[in-house]
Amino acid sequence: MNSELYSICIHYASGLNDTQTMLDQTKKPKRQGWKQNPEAVQENILNAALEEFSQRGFASGSINVIADKTATSKRMIYYYFGDKEGLYRKVIDKAYQDMREGEAKLNLDVSDPVAAMRKLIKFTFEHHAEQQDFIRLVMIENIHRAKHLASKEKFAEINALAIARVNEIYNAGVTQQVFRTGLSPAQIHWQISAMCFFNVSNKATFSAAFGDDLFSHDGQQQLCRSIQNTVLAFLEYDPEQSETRGLSDKTNS
């Protein structure tokens, strides 16, 4: 090999070594970061898994795809979550937990129960519109009749806050005689959830049938106000109902 060719080979090899060194240096902090922050690893995996399962369902969702999206390995996923079903269950719990935590952060002033109810409805409407993977995941799990819930007791505990917030607002409204009596917080929550959920779950077919005007920015704002007004009309205090109840109580006594 002549000296000129030798020099070219050495220069090329040196360039490869420099490139590899740069790649190693780029990768190394990431690996160290993962090891030093296992909570961040799990959070990253759960976010990727939510996207995968909401798009493809439990059966077709791929652990390989999730691993690729998180720059981790199947072995690491199984280490944290046990198996595919364990990961799926955790995704469901976290999706609901995130929503409940968002509700808990709302500054709801129950001294004005009408305003507090409007604010809660607006949060629910916007959460569902923004977190469409959550809606799809719920739809999928309902197809499976909620069989993947790790613990229905734990699931109920996670979601108890939703009923507690509605109940707090409702009781304040009844006390101030702006809401009628005789309703359960679960019934009120159902009303709110049903309309906000439908807005996302049936968007594709509704748009195909009736156009997409309601899903424009202005259309969504109008829908949110409409849902607020509908729920508040359902809750509205009825003086005649109160008078009838009072007469009934006197008759029974």
Tab-separated table of C-alpha atoms in Angstrom:
chain	number	residue	atom	x	y	z
A	1	MET	CA	0.000	0.000	0.000
A	2	ASN	CA	1.519	3.355	-1.040
A	3	SER	CA	1.849	6.136	1.503
A	4	GLU	CA	-0.874	8.276	-0.074
A	5	LEU	CA	-3.458	5.487	0.059
A	6	TYR	CA	-2.397	4.634	3.602
A	7	SER	CA	-2.907	8.244	4.671
A	8	ILE	CA	-6.406	8.279	3.139
A	9	CYS	CA	-7.352	5.085	5.001
A	10	ILE	CA	-6.062	6.420	8.308
A	11	HIS	CA	-7.901	9.710	7.792
A	12	TYR	CA	-11.150	7.868	6.974
A	13	ALA	CA	-10.832	5.579	10.010
A	14	SER	CA	-10.075	8.538	12.215
A	15	GLY	CA	-13.217	10.240	10.957
A	16	LEU	CA	-15.283	7.151	11.757
A	17	ASN	CA	-13.821	7.024	15.246
A	18	ASP	CA	-14.582	10.703	15.799
A	19	THR	CA	-18.137	10.188	14.572
A	20	GLN	CA	-18.628	7.181	16.814
A	21	THR	CA	-17.234	9.089	19.771
A	22	MET	CA	-19.702	11.883	19.136
A	23	LEU	CA	-22.582	9.393	18.931
A	24	ASP	CA	-21.486	7.695	22.144
A	25	GLN	CA	-21.297	11.021	23.911
A	26	THR	CA	-24.754	11.924	22.659
A	27	LYS	CA	-26.275	8.637	23.794
A	28	LYS	CA	-24.511	8.336	27.127
A	29	PRO	CA	-26.247	11.165	29.001
A	30	LYS	CA	-29.626	9.834	27.839
A	31	ARG	CA	-28.926	6.377	29.238
A	32	GLN	CA	-27.655	7.861	32.468
A	33	GLY	CA	-30.738	10.080	32.685
A	34	TRP	CA	-33.038	7.081	32.314
A	35	LYS	CA	-31.182	5.188	35.044
A	36	GLN	CA	-31.227	8.161	37.378
A	37	ASN	CA	-34.934	8.906	36.825
A	38	PRO	CA	-37.026	5.709	36.617
A	39	GLU	CA	-40.214	7.743	37.143
A	40	ALA	CA	-39.486	9.615	33.909
A	41	VAL	CA	-38.927	6.302	32.106
A	42	GLN	CA	-42.290	4.985	33.256
A	43	GLU	CA	-44.032	8.255	32.396
A	44	ASN	CA	-42.532	8.139	28.917
A	45	ILE	CA	-43.598	4.526	28.424
A	46	LEU	CA	-47.150	5.219	29.618
A	47	ASN	CA	-47.540	8.194	27.280
A	48	ALA	CA	-46.372	6.152	24.300
A	49	ALA	CA	-48.564	3.229	25.344
A	50	LEU	CA	-51.630	5.486	25.601
A	51	GLU	CA	-51.100	6.598	22.009
A	52	GLU	CA	-50.504	3.039	20.769
A	53	PHE	CA	-53.411	1.380	22.590
A	54	SER	CA	-55.866	4.176	21.790
A	55	GLN	CA	-55.009	3.904	18.099
A	56	ARG	CA	-54.814	0.122	17.760
A	57	GLY	CA	-56.584	-1.341	20.774
A	58	PHE	CA	-55.266	-3.788	23.336
A	59	ALA	CA	-54.972	-6.862	21.102
A	60	SER	CA	-53.240	-5.102	18.197
A	61	GLY	CA	-51.175	-2.695	20.267
A	62	SER	CA	-47.481	-3.485	19.907
A	63	ILE	CA	-44.952	-3.496	22.729
A	64	ASN	CA	-42.243	-3.255	20.066
A	65	VAL	CA	-43.720	0.001	18.762
A	66	ILE	CA	-43.981	1.388	22.289
A	67	ALA	CA	-40.364	0.445	22.985
A	68	ASP	CA	-39.215	2.137	19.759
A	69	LYS	CA	-41.082	5.334	20.614
A	70	THR	CA	-39.503	5.525	24.058
A	71	ALA	CA	-35.923	4.568	23.151
A	72	THR	CA	-36.119	1.770	25.694
A	73	SER	CA	-36.500	-2.003	25.452
A	74	LYS	CA	-39.259	-4.572	25.801
A	75	ARG	CA	-37.333	-5.995	28.737
A	76	MET	CA	-37.478	-2.633	30.521
A	77	ILE	CA	-41.211	-2.311	29.852
A	78	TYR	CA	-41.845	-5.782	31.267
A	79	TYR	CA	-39.613	-4.965	34.232
A	80	TYR	CA	-41.820	-2.020	35.189
A	81	PHE	CA	-45.264	-3.320	34.220
A	82	GLY	CA	-45.054	-7.120	34.253
A	83	ASP	CA	-46.659	-7.842	30.890
A	84	LYS	CA	-48.687	-6.237	28.123
A	85	GLU	CA	-51.938	-6.387	30.066
A	86	GLY	CA	-50.259	-4.900	33.135
A	87	LEU	CA	-49.085	-1.973	31.006
A	88	TYR	CA	-52.538	-1.532	29.482
A	89	ARG	CA	-54.173	-1.512	32.901
A	90	LYS	CA	-51.729	1.082	34.164
A	91	VAL	CA	-52.428	3.253	31.106
A	92	ILE	CA	-56.160	3.219	31.907
A	93	ASP	CA	-55.585	4.092	35.566
A	94	LYS	CA	-53.187	6.909	34.688
A	95	ALA	CA	-55.514	8.394	32.059
A	96	TYR	CA	-58.297	8.709	34.620
A	97	GLN	CA	-55.925	9.788	37.369
A	98	ASP	CA	-54.607	12.635	35.212
A	99	MET	CA	-58.137	13.887	34.593
A	100	ARG	CA	-59.081	13.690	38.261
A	101	GLU	CA	-55.902	15.583	39.196
A	102	GLY	CA	-56.825	18.268	36.691
A	103	GLU	CA	-60.230	18.610	38.351
A	104	ALA	CA	-58.597	18.810	41.772
A	105	LYS	CA	-56.508	21.783	40.621
A	106	LEU	CA	-59.579	23.787	39.617
A	107	ASN	CA	-60.251	26.726	41.891
A	108	LEU	CA	-63.978	26.128	42.323
A	109	ASP	CA	-65.671	28.692	44.544
A	110	VAL	CA	-68.832	26.974	45.784
A	111	SER	CA	-70.106	30.246	47.227
A	112	ASP	CA	-71.209	30.778	43.619
A	113	PRO	CA	-72.396	27.264	42.674
A	114	VAL	CA	-73.634	28.274	39.216
A	115	ALA	CA	-70.231	29.690	38.241
A	116	ALA	CA	-68.465	26.688	39.815
A	117	MET	CA	-70.623	24.256	37.810
A	118	ARG	CA	-69.953	26.185	34.603
A	119	LYS	CA	-66.211	26.019	35.279
A	120	LEU	CA	-66.296	22.265	35.934
A	121	ILE	CA	-68.287	21.629	32.743
A	122	LYS	CA	-65.871	23.780	30.714
A	123	PHE	CA	-62.902	21.858	32.094
A	124	THR	CA	-64.526	18.517	31.186
A	125	PHE	CA	-65.430	19.707	27.687
A	126	GLU	CA	-61.935	21.039	26.974
A	127	HIS	CA	-60.173	18.045	28.532
A	128	HIS	CA	-62.070	15.601	26.318
A	129	ALA	CA	-61.559	17.744	23.201
A	130	GLU	CA	-57.813	17.993	23.846
A	131	GLN	CA	-57.199	14.446	25.132
A	132	GLN	CA	-58.772	12.448	22.321
A	133	ASP	CA	-56.544	9.433	23.012
A	134	PHE	CA	-58.266	9.254	26.410
A	135	ILE	CA	-61.697	9.144	24.746
A	136	ARG	CA	-60.646	6.403	22.323
A	137	LEU	CA	-59.120	4.374	25.158
A	138	VAL	CA	-62.368	4.598	27.151
A	139	MET	CA	-64.355	3.537	24.086
A	140	ILE	CA	-62.086	0.528	23.577
A	141	GLU	CA	-62.298	-0.558	27.211
A	142	ASN	CA	-66.079	-0.293	27.111
A	143	ILE	CA	-66.077	-2.646	24.140
A	144	HIS	CA	-64.186	-5.049	26.439
A	145	ARG	CA	-66.793	-4.368	29.178
A	146	ALA	CA	-64.104	-3.000	31.506
A	147	LYS	CA	-62.524	-6.434	31.916
A	148	HIS	CA	-58.971	-5.061	31.954
A	149	LEU	CA	-59.394	-2.910	35.043
A	150	ALA	CA	-56.792	-4.113	37.518
A	151	SER	CA	-59.047	-3.452	40.490
A	152	LYS	CA	-62.556	-2.036	40.279
A	153	GLU	CA	-62.212	-0.877	43.872
A	154	LYS	CA	-59.061	1.083	43.001
A	155	PHE	CA	-60.688	2.422	39.842
A	156	ALA	CA	-63.691	3.610	41.845
A	157	GLU	CA	-61.338	5.242	44.347
A	158	ILE	CA	-59.523	7.130	41.583
A	159	ASN	CA	-62.813	8.471	40.245
A	160	ALA	CA	-64.459	9.232	43.601
A	161	LEU	CA	-63.102	12.782	43.414
A	162	ALA	CA	-65.297	13.525	40.383
A	163	ILE	CA	-68.433	12.729	42.355
A	164	ALA	CA	-67.151	14.566	45.421
A	165	ARG	CA	-66.599	17.797	43.449
A	166	VAL	CA	-70.028	17.633	41.824
A	167	ASN	CA	-71.625	16.858	45.184
A	168	GLU	CA	-69.924	19.828	46.855
A	169	ILE	CA	-71.168	22.227	44.190
A	170	TYR	CA	-74.642	20.698	44.093
A	171	ASN	CA	-75.142	20.815	47.869
A	172	ALA	CA	-74.090	24.471	47.906
A	173	GLY	CA	-76.610	25.183	45.157
A	174	VAL	CA	-79.400	23.404	47.017
A	175	THR	CA	-78.577	25.314	50.204
A	176	GLN	CA	-78.718	28.616	48.305
A	177	GLN	CA	-81.897	27.513	46.529
A	178	VAL	CA	-80.443	27.845	43.043
A	179	PHE	CA	-80.456	24.066	42.417
A	180	ARG	CA	-83.440	21.783	42.910
A	181	THR	CA	-83.401	18.935	45.379
A	182	GLY	CA	-83.662	15.201	44.730
A	183	LEU	CA	-80.707	14.670	42.381
A	184	SER	CA	-77.652	12.484	42.914
A	185	PRO	CA	-74.131	13.698	42.087
A	186	ALA	CA	-73.627	10.608	39.909
A	187	GLN	CA	-76.672	11.610	37.851
A	188	ILE	CA	-75.299	15.127	37.353
A	189	HIS	CA	-71.852	13.800	36.471
A	190	TRP	CA	-73.467	11.468	33.924
A	191	GLN	CA	-75.188	14.411	32.233
A	192	ILE	CA	-71.932	16.366	31.966
A	193	SER	CA	-69.823	13.407	30.877
A	194	ALA	CA	-72.309	12.134	28.276
A	195	MET	CA	-72.441	15.356	26.259
A	196	CYS	CA	-68.730	16.158	26.514
A	197	PHE	CA	-67.806	12.585	25.573
A	198	PHE	CA	-70.157	12.450	22.570
A	199	ASN	CA	-68.534	15.600	21.201
A	200	VAL	CA	-65.338	13.602	20.609
A	201	SER	CA	-66.438	9.974	20.331
A	202	ASN	CA	-68.938	10.613	17.513
A	203	LYS	CA	-67.148	13.465	15.753
A	204	ALA	CA	-66.222	11.482	12.635
A	205	THR	CA	-69.671	10.068	11.899
A	206	PHE	CA	-71.497	13.238	12.997
A	207	SER	CA	-69.336	15.359	10.673
A	208	ALA	CA	-69.862	12.959	7.792
A	209	ALA	CA	-73.639	13.093	8.264
A	210	PHE	CA	-74.214	16.745	9.183
A	211	GLY	CA	-71.072	18.694	8.326
A	212	ASP	CA	-68.288	19.928	10.579
A	213	ASP	CA	-69.484	23.426	11.485
A	214	LEU	CA	-69.932	22.395	15.129
A	215	PHE	CA	-66.281	21.329	15.265
A	216	SER	CA	-64.853	24.675	14.216
A	217	HIS	CA	-63.392	26.908	16.926
A	218	ASP	CA	-66.584	28.966	17.165
A	219	GLY	CA	-68.759	25.873	16.948
A	220	GLN	CA	-66.958	24.231	19.855
A	221	GLN	CA	-67.284	27.336	22.020
A	222	GLN	CA	-71.011	27.450	21.300
A	223	LEU	CA	-71.379	23.750	22.102
A	224	CYS	CA	-69.573	24.196	25.418
A	225	ARG	CA	-71.900	27.033	26.407
A	226	SER	CA	-74.880	24.972	25.279
A	227	ILE	CA	-73.830	22.048	27.492
A	228	GLN	CA	-73.346	24.426	30.430
A	229	ASN	CA	-76.809	25.912	29.909
A	230	THR	CA	-78.432	22.491	29.466
A	231	VAL	CA	-76.974	21.105	32.702
A	232	LEU	CA	-77.825	24.254	34.644
A	233	ALA	CA	-81.399	24.179	33.323
A	234	PHE	CA	-81.601	20.574	34.525
A	235	LEU	CA	-80.388	21.684	37.971
A	236	GLU	CA	-82.468	24.852	38.206
A	237	TYR	CA	-84.379	25.414	41.428
A	238	ASP	CA	-88.149	25.065	41.093
A	239	PRO	CA	-90.107	26.977	43.791
A	240	GLU	CA	-93.278	25.062	42.928
A	241	GLN	CA	-91.513	21.775	43.611
A	242	SER	CA	-90.450	23.091	47.008
A	243	GLU	CA	-93.983	24.252	47.844
A	244	THR	CA	-95.455	20.917	46.765
A	245	ARG	CA	-92.926	19.078	48.883
A	246	GLY	CA	-93.774	21.281	51.869
A	247	LEU	CA	-97.497	20.594	51.537
A	248	SER	CA	-96.816	16.886	51.231
A	249	ASP	CA	-94.701	16.932	54.395
A	250	LYS	CA	-97.474	18.743	56.320
A	251	THR	CA	-100.090	16.256	55.103
A	252	ASN	CA	-97.969	13.295	56.169
A	253	SER	CA	-97.378	14.789	59.602
